[in-house]
């Protein structure tokens, strides 16, 4: 079945620096890759997503890149701010059956002021 | 945007009690909803896929008689934790997608923190 690996598990950056989180997936048929941000005790919130027909997508300080050949995708946050501190999860859509998400293990991002 | 409402947000109850959690899609119809369980500092673990008008599909290792799912309408799915015990204490979150295609985002409810004494 699908497997999604996410690295690093924790990441500390200075305010204003960039942060990069990487995920790899195993199912070459996966075609949708969302990223979620979860603050402590709250719901995961979709921050950006990418579909398999594009290689990069950007929304202000957040960007996602996808390499289908290598089966990996990355989240890039530029000009980090303290409010970016949270846990970030990547996911890949398992395209067989009920299209359920397979989540990565999460990255705890700390932005130091 | 799509909104998913989950209720209650917090439950504290005695061992042996059954607890029902509701998940509603407020401004869209959801033929499929998903139920997750999340332990502290861990990822979301899919428990089951809730299908409107049919039986839920449970993930391996999840007891269907323990976690009863009912998806009676296009906007409501319920998860009932039957005869809950302390080991069932966790954060339960539901999600729903607007479309029936594979590349639509899931929107999550606020979650229910269940504590069994």
Short mmCIF file of C-alpha atoms in Angstrom, two decimals:
data_model
loop_
_atom_site.label_atom_id
_atom_site.label_comp_id
_atom_site.label_asym_id
_atom_site.label_seq_id
_atom_site.Cartn_x
_atom_site.Cartn_y
_atom_site.Cartn_z
CA UNK A 1 0.00 0.00 0.00
CA UNK A 2 0.90 3.67 -0.03
CA UNK A 3 3.52 4.91 2.37
CA UNK A 4 4.42 8.53 3.00
CA UNK A 5 7.63 9.49 4.73
CA UNK A 6 8.19 12.99 6.07
CA UNK A 7 11.39 14.71 7.18
CA UNK A 8 12.51 16.26 9.38
CA UNK A 9 10.42 15.45 12.43
CA UNK A 10 11.42 18.73 14.09
CA UNK A 11 12.75 21.92 12.59
CA UNK A 12 13.86 25.11 14.29
CA UNK A 13 14.58 28.23 12.28
CA UNK A 14 15.24 31.85 13.07
CA UNK A 15 12.51 34.31 12.26
CA UNK A 16 12.92 35.48 8.69
CA UNK A 17 14.72 32.36 7.53
CA UNK A 18 13.25 29.75 5.21
CA UNK A 19 11.95 26.32 6.19
CA UNK A 20 11.75 23.26 3.97
CA UNK A 21 9.88 20.05 4.74
CA UNK A 22 10.14 17.03 2.48
CA UNK A 23 7.88 14.05 1.84
CA UNK A 24 8.26 10.97 -0.28
CA UNK A 25 5.50 8.64 -1.37
CA UNK A 26 5.43 5.14 -2.77
CA UNK A 27 2.30 4.90 -4.94
CA UNK A 28 3.14 6.30 -8.37
CA UNK A 29 -0.58 6.60 -9.12
CA UNK A 30 -1.13 9.20 -6.38
CA UNK A 31 -2.23 12.45 -7.98
CA UNK A 32 -3.01 14.89 -5.20
CA UNK A 33 -0.71 16.16 -2.45
CA UNK A 34 -2.04 18.53 0.22
CA UNK A 35 -0.20 20.13 3.10
CA UNK A 36 -1.87 20.79 6.43
CA UNK A 37 -0.90 22.99 9.37
CA UNK A 38 -2.04 21.96 12.82
CA UNK A 39 -1.72 24.12 15.88
CA UNK A 40 -1.86 22.51 19.29
CA UNK A 41 -5.30 21.04 20.03
CA UNK A 42 -6.81 22.38 16.83
CA UNK A 43 -7.94 21.06 13.50
CA UNK A 44 -5.55 20.49 10.63
CA UNK A 45 -5.94 23.33 8.15
CA UNK A 46 -5.15 23.06 4.47
CA UNK A 47 -2.43 25.57 3.57
CA UNK A 48 -1.52 24.54 0.06
CA UNK A 49 -1.95 21.61 -2.29
CA UNK A 50 -0.59 20.45 -5.60
CA UNK A 51 -1.91 18.16 -8.27
CA UNK A 52 0.20 15.80 -10.28
CA UNK A 53 -0.10 17.77 -13.50
CA UNK A 54 2.02 20.65 -12.17
CA UNK A 55 5.50 20.83 -10.72
CA UNK A 56 5.23 23.87 -8.49
CA UNK A 57 2.63 26.04 -6.83
CA UNK A 58 3.09 29.19 -4.80
CA UNK A 59 0.86 31.17 -2.47
CA UNK A 60 2.57 34.21 -0.96
CA UNK A 61 5.24 32.88 1.43
CA UNK A 62 4.32 29.25 0.90
CA UNK A 63 5.25 27.06 -2.04
CA UNK A 64 5.10 23.38 -2.85
CA UNK A 65 7.17 21.50 -5.41
CA UNK A 66 6.48 18.08 -6.82
CA UNK A 67 8.87 15.66 -8.50
CA UNK A 68 6.77 12.82 -9.86
CA UNK A 69 9.72 10.89 -11.19
CA UNK A 70 11.40 10.78 -7.81
CA UNK A 71 8.04 10.61 -6.00
CA UNK A 72 8.72 13.39 -3.58
CA UNK A 73 7.21 16.77 -2.80
CA UNK A 74 8.33 19.58 -0.56
CA UNK A 75 6.87 22.49 1.36
CA UNK A 76 8.80 25.74 1.35
CA UNK A 77 8.04 28.58 3.76
CA UNK A 78 9.96 31.79 3.23
CA UNK A 79 10.36 34.74 5.60
CA UNK A 80 9.15 32.63 8.51
CA UNK A 81 7.26 34.26 11.35
CA UNK A 82 6.57 33.07 14.91
CA UNK A 83 2.96 32.34 13.95
CA UNK A 84 4.22 29.77 11.46
CA UNK A 85 5.17 27.62 14.44
CA UNK A 86 2.98 24.49 14.30
CA UNK A 87 2.99 20.89 13.16
CA UNK A 88 2.86 20.40 9.42
CA UNK A 89 1.57 17.24 7.77
CA UNK A 90 1.90 16.19 4.17
CA UNK A 91 -0.47 13.72 2.59
CA UNK A 92 -0.88 11.75 -0.60
CA UNK A 93 -4.09 10.51 -2.07
CA UNK A 94 -4.35 6.76 -2.38
CA UNK A 95 -6.06 6.53 -5.72
CA UNK A 96 -7.52 3.07 -5.37
CA UNK A 97 -10.66 2.36 -3.41
CA UNK A 98 -12.06 5.27 -1.44
CA UNK A 99 -9.40 7.93 -2.14
CA UNK A 100 -8.30 8.12 1.46
CA UNK A 101 -5.38 10.26 2.54
CA UNK A 102 -2.14 8.75 3.70
CA UNK A 103 -0.50 11.24 6.05
CA UNK A 104 3.13 11.78 6.76
CA UNK A 105 4.37 11.61 10.34
CA UNK A 106 4.44 15.37 10.78
CA UNK A 107 7.07 18.06 11.26
CA UNK A 108 7.11 20.27 14.30
CA UNK A 109 8.29 23.69 13.15
CA UNK A 110 9.54 26.24 15.66
CA UNK A 111 10.25 29.75 14.49
CA UNK A 112 12.49 31.50 16.96
CA UNK A 113 11.98 35.22 17.40
CA UNK B 1 -15.14 27.80 1.96
CA UNK B 2 -16.21 24.32 2.98
CA UNK B 3 -16.94 24.00 6.69
CA UNK B 4 -17.05 20.83 8.74
CA UNK B 5 -18.57 21.00 12.20
CA UNK B 6 -17.76 18.42 14.85
CA UNK B 7 -19.50 18.07 18.18
CA UNK B 8 -18.83 17.78 21.06
CA UNK B 9 -15.37 19.28 21.35
CA UNK B 10 -14.64 17.68 24.69
CA UNK B 11 -16.03 14.68 26.53
CA UNK B 12 -15.09 13.39 29.95
CA UNK B 13 -16.93 10.31 31.11
CA UNK B 14 -16.71 7.17 33.15
CA UNK B 15 -15.44 3.86 31.88
CA UNK B 16 -18.19 1.79 30.27
CA UNK B 17 -20.06 4.77 28.85
CA UNK B 18 -20.86 4.99 25.15
CA UNK B 19 -20.01 8.29 23.49
CA UNK B 20 -21.41 9.65 20.24
CA UNK B 21 -19.52 12.18 18.13
CA UNK B 22 -21.19 14.05 15.28
CA UNK B 23 -19.59 15.34 12.12
CA UNK B 24 -21.51 17.67 9.82
CA UNK B 25 -20.72 19.26 6.51
CA UNK B 26 -22.36 22.67 6.81
CA UNK B 27 -22.34 24.05 3.29
CA UNK B 28 -21.75 21.07 1.05
CA UNK B 29 -22.82 17.50 0.62
CA UNK B 30 -20.37 14.77 1.52
CA UNK B 31 -20.93 11.27 0.25
CA UNK B 32 -17.78 10.24 2.04
CA UNK B 33 -16.46 11.30 5.43
CA UNK B 34 -13.37 10.08 7.24
CA UNK B 35 -12.72 9.43 10.91
CA UNK B 36 -9.24 9.79 12.35
CA UNK B 37 -7.67 9.24 15.71
CA UNK B 38 -4.67 11.25 16.83
CA UNK B 39 -2.45 10.47 19.78
CA UNK B 40 -0.34 13.24 21.36
CA UNK B 41 2.52 14.35 19.11
CA UNK B 42 1.60 11.83 16.46
CA UNK B 43 0.10 11.86 13.02
CA UNK B 44 -3.53 11.33 12.06
CA UNK B 45 -4.43 7.67 11.90
CA UNK B 46 -7.35 6.82 9.66
CA UNK B 47 -9.88 4.68 11.48
CA UNK B 48 -12.62 4.31 8.92
CA UNK B 49 -14.24 5.73 5.84
CA UNK B 50 -17.88 6.62 6.26
CA UNK B 51 -20.06 6.17 3.19
CA UNK B 52 -23.50 7.70 2.95
CA UNK B 53 -26.17 5.04 2.79
CA UNK B 54 -23.84 2.08 3.17
CA UNK B 55 -21.56 0.41 5.66
CA UNK B 56 -18.38 2.08 6.73
CA UNK B 57 -15.02 0.73 5.65
CA UNK B 58 -12.73 0.15 8.59
CA UNK B 59 -8.95 0.16 8.58
CA UNK B 60 -7.06 -2.88 9.65
CA UNK B 61 -6.94 -3.22 13.41
CA UNK B 62 -9.96 -1.00 14.08
CA UNK B 63 -12.85 -2.83 15.75
CA UNK B 64 -16.08 -2.06 13.95
CA UNK B 65 -18.19 -3.15 16.92
CA UNK B 66 -16.23 -0.82 19.15
CA UNK B 67 -16.38 2.20 16.85
CA UNK B 68 -19.84 2.32 15.30
CA UNK B 69 -20.22 4.63 12.32
CA UNK B 70 -23.49 5.83 10.84
CA UNK B 71 -23.66 8.05 7.76
CA UNK B 72 -27.39 8.47 7.36
CA UNK B 73 -27.42 11.65 5.29
CA UNK B 74 -25.20 13.58 2.92
CA UNK B 75 -24.30 16.03 5.67
CA UNK B 76 -23.99 13.94 8.82
CA UNK B 77 -21.80 11.11 10.00
CA UNK B 78 -21.63 9.87 13.58
CA UNK B 79 -18.99 7.88 15.42
CA UNK B 80 -20.05 6.05 18.57
CA UNK B 81 -17.38 4.72 20.87
CA UNK B 82 -19.16 1.89 22.62
CA UNK B 83 -18.38 0.93 26.20
CA UNK B 84 -15.41 3.27 26.26
CA UNK B 85 -12.37 2.47 28.39
CA UNK B 86 -9.35 4.57 29.34
CA UNK B 87 -7.36 3.25 26.39
CA UNK B 88 -9.95 4.82 24.09
CA UNK B 89 -8.99 8.27 25.35
CA UNK B 90 -7.72 10.24 22.39
CA UNK B 91 -8.36 13.09 19.98
CA UNK B 92 -10.88 12.07 17.32
CA UNK B 93 -11.21 14.15 14.13
CA UNK B 94 -13.53 13.82 11.17
CA UNK B 95 -13.09 15.17 7.67
CA UNK B 96 -15.10 15.45 4.49
CA UNK B 97 -14.50 16.27 0.85
CA UNK B 98 -16.81 18.24 -1.40
CA UNK B 99 -16.42 16.20 -4.52
CA UNK B 100 -16.33 12.55 -5.38
CA UNK B 101 -13.05 12.75 -7.30
CA UNK B 102 -9.70 11.76 -5.96
CA UNK B 103 -8.08 15.17 -6.01
CA UNK B 104 -10.32 17.21 -3.77
CA UNK B 105 -9.16 18.53 -0.41
CA UNK B 106 -10.46 17.15 2.84
CA UNK B 107 -11.76 19.66 5.33
CA UNK B 108 -11.46 18.80 8.98
CA UNK B 109 -13.71 19.31 11.96
CA UNK B 110 -12.38 20.82 15.18
CA UNK B 111 -11.92 17.41 16.75
CA UNK B 112 -13.24 15.81 19.92
CA UNK B 113 -11.01 15.23 22.87
CA UNK B 114 -12.28 12.14 24.62
CA UNK B 115 -11.15 11.38 28.16
CA UNK B 116 -12.33 8.19 29.83
CA UNK B 117 -11.88 8.03 33.57
#
